[in-house]
Short mmCIF file of C-alpha atoms and ligand atoms in Angstrom, two decimals:
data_model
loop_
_atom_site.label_atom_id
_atom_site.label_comp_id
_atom_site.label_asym_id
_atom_site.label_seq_id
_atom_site.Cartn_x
_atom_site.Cartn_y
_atom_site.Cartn_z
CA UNK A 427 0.00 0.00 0.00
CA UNK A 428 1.41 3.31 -1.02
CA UNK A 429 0.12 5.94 1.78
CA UNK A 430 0.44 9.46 2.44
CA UNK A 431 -2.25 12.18 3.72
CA UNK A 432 -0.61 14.92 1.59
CA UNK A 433 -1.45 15.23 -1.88
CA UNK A 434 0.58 14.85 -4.96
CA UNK A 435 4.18 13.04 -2.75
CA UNK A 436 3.42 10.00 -5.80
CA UNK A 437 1.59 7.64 -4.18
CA UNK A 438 0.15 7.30 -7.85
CA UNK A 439 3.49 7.16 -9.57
CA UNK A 440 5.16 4.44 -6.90
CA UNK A 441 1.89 2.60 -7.06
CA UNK A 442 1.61 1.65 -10.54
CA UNK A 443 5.23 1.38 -11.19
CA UNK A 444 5.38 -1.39 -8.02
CA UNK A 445 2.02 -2.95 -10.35
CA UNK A 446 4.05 -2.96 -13.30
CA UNK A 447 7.50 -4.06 -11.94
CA UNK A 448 5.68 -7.09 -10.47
CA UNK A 449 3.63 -7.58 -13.78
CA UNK A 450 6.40 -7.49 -15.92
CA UNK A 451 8.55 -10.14 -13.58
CA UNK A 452 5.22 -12.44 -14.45
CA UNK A 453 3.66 -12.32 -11.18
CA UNK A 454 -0.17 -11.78 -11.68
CA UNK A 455 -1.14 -8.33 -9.93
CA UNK A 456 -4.32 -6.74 -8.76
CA UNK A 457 -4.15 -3.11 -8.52
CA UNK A 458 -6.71 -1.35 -6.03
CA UNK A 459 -7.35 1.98 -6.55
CA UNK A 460 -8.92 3.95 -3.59
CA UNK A 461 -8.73 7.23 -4.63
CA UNK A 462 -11.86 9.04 -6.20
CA UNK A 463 -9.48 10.91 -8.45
CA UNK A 464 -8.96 7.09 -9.84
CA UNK A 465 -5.30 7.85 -11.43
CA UNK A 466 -4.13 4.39 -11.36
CA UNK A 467 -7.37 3.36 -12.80
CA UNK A 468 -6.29 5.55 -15.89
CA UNK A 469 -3.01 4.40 -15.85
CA UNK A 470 -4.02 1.15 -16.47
CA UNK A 471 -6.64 2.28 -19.05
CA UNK A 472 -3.75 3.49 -21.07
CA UNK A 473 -1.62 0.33 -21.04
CA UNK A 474 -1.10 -1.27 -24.23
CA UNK A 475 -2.55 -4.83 -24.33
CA UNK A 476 0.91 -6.98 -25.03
CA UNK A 477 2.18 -5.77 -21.90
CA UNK A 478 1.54 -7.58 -18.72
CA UNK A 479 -1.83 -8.05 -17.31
CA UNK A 480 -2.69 -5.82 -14.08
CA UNK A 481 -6.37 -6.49 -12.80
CA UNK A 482 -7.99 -2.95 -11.77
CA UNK A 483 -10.18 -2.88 -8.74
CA UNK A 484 -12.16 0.23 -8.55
CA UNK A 485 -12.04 0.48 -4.43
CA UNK A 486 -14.85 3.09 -4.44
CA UNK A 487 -17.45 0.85 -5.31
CA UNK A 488 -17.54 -1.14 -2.55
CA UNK A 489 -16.00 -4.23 -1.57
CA UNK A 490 -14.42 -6.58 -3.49
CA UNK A 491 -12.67 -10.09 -3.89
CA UNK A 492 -8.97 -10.83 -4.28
CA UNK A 493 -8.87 -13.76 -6.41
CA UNK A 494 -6.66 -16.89 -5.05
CA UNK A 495 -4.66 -16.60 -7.93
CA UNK A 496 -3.26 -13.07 -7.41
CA UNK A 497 0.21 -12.97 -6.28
CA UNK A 498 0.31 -9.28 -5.07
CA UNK A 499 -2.25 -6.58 -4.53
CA UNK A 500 -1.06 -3.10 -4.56
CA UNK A 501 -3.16 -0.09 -2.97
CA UNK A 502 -3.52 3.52 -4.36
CA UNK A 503 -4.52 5.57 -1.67
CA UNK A 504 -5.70 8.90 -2.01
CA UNK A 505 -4.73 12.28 -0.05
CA UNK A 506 -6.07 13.90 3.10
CA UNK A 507 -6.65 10.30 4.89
CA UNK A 508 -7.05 11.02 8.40
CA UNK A 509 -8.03 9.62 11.95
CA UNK A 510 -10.30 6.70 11.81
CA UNK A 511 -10.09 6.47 7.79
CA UNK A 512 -6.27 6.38 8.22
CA UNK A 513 -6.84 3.28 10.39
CA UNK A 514 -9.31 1.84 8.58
CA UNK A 515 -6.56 1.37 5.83
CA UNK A 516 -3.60 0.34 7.83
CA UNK A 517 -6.11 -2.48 8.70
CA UNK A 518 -6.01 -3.64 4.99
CA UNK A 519 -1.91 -3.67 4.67
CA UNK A 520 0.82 -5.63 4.93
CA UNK A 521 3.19 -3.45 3.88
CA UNK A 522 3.49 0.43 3.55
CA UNK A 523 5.87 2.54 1.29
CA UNK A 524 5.27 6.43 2.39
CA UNK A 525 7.03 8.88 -0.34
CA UNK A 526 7.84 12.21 0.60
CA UNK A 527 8.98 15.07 -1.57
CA UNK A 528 11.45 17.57 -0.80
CA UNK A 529 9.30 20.23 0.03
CA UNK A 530 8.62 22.29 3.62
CA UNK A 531 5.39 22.14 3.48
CA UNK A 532 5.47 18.37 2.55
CA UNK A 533 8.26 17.78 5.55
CA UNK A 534 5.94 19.45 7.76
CA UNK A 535 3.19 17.67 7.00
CA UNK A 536 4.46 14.06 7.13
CA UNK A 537 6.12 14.83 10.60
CA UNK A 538 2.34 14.21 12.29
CA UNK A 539 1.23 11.56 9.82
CA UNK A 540 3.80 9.56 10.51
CA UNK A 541 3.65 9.80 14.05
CA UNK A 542 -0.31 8.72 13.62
CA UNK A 543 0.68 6.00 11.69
CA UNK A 544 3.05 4.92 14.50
CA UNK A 545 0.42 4.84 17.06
CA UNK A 546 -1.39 2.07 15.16
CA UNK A 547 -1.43 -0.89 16.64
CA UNK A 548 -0.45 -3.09 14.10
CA UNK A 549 2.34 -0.89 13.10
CA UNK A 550 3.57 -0.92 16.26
CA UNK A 551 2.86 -4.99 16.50
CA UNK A 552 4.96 -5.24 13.33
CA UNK A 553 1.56 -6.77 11.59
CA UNK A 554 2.19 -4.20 9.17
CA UNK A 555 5.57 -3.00 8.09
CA UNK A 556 6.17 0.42 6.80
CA UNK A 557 9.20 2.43 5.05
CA UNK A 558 9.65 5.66 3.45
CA UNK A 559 11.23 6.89 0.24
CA UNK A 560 11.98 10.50 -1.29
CA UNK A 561 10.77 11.20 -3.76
CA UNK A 562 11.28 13.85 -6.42
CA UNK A 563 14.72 14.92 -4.93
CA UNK A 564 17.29 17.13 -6.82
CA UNK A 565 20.83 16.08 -5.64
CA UNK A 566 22.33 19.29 -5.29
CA UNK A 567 19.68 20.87 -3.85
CA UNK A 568 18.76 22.75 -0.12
CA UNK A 569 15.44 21.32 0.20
CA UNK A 570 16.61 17.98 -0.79
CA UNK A 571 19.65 17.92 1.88
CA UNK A 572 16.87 19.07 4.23
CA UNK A 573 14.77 15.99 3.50
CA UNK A 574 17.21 13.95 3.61
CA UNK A 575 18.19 14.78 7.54
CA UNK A 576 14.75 14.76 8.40
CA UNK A 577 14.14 10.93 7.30
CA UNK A 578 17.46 9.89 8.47
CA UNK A 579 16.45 10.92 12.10
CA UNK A 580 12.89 9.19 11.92
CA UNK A 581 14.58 6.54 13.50
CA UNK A 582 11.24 4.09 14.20
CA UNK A 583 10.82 4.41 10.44
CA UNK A 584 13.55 2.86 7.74
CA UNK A 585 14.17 5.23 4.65
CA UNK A 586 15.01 2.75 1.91
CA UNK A 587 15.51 5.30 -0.99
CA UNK A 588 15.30 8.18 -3.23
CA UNK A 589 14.08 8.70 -6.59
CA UNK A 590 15.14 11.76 -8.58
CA UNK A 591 13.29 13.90 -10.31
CA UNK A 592 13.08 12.52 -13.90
CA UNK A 593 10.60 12.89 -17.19
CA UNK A 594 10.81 9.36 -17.27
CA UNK A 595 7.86 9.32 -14.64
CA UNK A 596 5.92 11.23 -16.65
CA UNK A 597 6.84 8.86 -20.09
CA UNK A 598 5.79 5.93 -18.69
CA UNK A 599 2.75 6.52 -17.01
CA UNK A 600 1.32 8.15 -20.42
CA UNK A 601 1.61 5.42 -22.25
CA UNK A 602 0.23 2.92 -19.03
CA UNK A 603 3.96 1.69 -18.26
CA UNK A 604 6.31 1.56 -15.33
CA UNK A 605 9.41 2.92 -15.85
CA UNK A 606 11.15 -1.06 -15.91
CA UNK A 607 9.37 -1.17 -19.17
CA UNK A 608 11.18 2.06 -21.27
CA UNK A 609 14.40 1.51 -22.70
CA UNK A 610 17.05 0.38 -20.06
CA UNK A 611 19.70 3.16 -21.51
CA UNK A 612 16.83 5.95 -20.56
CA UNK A 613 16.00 4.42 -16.54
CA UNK A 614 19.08 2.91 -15.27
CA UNK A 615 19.84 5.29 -13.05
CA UNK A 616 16.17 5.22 -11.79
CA UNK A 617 15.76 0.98 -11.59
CA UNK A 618 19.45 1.75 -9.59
CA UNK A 619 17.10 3.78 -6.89
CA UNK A 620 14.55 1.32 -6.97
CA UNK A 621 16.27 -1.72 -6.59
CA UNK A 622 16.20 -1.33 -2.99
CA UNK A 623 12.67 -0.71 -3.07
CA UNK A 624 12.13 -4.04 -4.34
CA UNK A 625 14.44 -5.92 -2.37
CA UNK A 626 12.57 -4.17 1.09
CA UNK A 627 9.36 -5.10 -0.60
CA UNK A 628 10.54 -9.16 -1.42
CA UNK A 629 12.47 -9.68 1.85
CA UNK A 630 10.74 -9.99 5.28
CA UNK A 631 11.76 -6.68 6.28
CA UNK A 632 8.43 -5.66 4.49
CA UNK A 633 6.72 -8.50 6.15
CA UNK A 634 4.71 -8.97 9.25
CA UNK A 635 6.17 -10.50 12.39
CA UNK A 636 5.03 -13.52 13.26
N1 ATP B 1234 10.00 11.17 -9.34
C1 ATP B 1234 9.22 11.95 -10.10
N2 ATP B 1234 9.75 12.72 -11.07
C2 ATP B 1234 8.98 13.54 -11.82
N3 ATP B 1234 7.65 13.65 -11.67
C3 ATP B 1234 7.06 12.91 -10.71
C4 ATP B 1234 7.80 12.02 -9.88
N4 ATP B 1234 6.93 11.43 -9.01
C5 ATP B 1234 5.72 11.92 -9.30
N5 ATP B 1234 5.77 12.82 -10.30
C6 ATP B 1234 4.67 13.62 -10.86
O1 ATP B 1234 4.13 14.35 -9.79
C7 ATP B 1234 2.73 14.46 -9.92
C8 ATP B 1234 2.07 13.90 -8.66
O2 ATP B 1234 2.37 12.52 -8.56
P1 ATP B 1234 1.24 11.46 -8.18
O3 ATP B 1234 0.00 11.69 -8.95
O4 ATP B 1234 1.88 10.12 -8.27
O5 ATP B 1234 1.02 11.86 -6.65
P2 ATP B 1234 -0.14 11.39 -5.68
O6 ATP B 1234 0.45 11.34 -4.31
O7 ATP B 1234 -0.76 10.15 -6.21
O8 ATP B 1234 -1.18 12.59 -5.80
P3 ATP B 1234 -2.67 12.63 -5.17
O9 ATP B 1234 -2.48 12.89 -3.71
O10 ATP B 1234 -3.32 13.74 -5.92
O11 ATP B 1234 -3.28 11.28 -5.45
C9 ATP B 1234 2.37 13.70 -11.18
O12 ATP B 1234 2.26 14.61 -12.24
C10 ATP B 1234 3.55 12.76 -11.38
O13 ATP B 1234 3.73 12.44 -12.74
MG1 MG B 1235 -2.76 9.67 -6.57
#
């Protein structure tokens, strides 16, 4: 589950490119979008049929199934998601990637949503892991060094990476992709800053205690 209450970090963006990465590695992969705004909905809309199959699950119409046969399910979550709503999904995860951008209002912000998050009970159980990523970040930048101290001293909370800034966000999720599926000369530096996404996400650091 990608989570955040502020609006616009890329819950979107790290959603469907964890649907896709998983997709493409021939896993089969449901992707539940909560949000209203429905952006992974239309992400999927605009992938091309020979790619890998992702089953959409429009959230806001109620409950639904998750078929036996689906390996992973990946949550879209949308912004503002507060008190007993906030709970309400942190009952539904297993494990929870938080982006943050490199931004003072967006610091600011995730200083008290994380601390709700850490009051949960099955955070704090380990039923449900969590980890942050930046997200956004220009090296050489203030705001970014900034960011980059303030997740390094959430110290309950691992920070497992950063993604740059990059078009190649953009690219992909026009035409329905992830960015593992443009051409490897154009991402490598960006599958470089999400290979340790993955490997929190496949090892049991990502998984609940038993
Ligand atoms: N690393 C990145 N580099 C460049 N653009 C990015 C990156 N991550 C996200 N974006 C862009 O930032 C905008 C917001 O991202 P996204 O829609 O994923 O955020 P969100 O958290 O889902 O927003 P909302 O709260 O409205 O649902 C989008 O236009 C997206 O393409
Ligand atoms: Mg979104």
């Amino acid at each position: 589950m990608v989570l955040n209450s502020k609006g616009g970090s890329g819950k979107s963006t790290v959603a469907t490119n964890i649907a896709s990465y998983y997709a493409s590695q021939g896993n089969r992969v449901m992707l539940v979008d909560c949000d209203p705004q429905a952006s992974s909905l239309e992400w999927l809309a605009a992938r091309p049929s020979g790619r890998s199959t992702i089953v959409g699950v429009d959230a806001s119409e109620g409950k639904f199934r998750v078929p036996r046969s689906i390996d992973y399910v990946v949550y879209d979550t949308p912004a503002a998601i507060h008190g007993k709503q906030l709970n309400a999904y942190l009952r539904r995860a297993q494990s929870i990637i938080v982006p943050v951008l490199p931004s003072p209002i967006d610091m600011r912000a995730a200083t008290p949503f994380i601390k709700k998050v850490l009051e949960n009970g099955r955070i704090s159980r380990k039923e449900c892991r969590i980890a942050i990523i930046a997200n956004r970040c220009r090296e050489n930048t203030n705001v970014y060094h900034q960011l980059d101290t303030f997740l390094r001293r959430l110290r309950k909370v691992p920070f497992i990476s950063v993604l740059r800034e990059t078009q190649n966000y953009n690219r992909a999720a026009e035409r329905g992709l992830g960015i593992f599926e443009l051409a490897p000369y154009l991402v490598r530096r960006d599958i470089d800053q999400w290979d340790p996404i993955i490997r929190w996400l496949n090892s049991k650091r990502s998984q609940p205690v038993a």
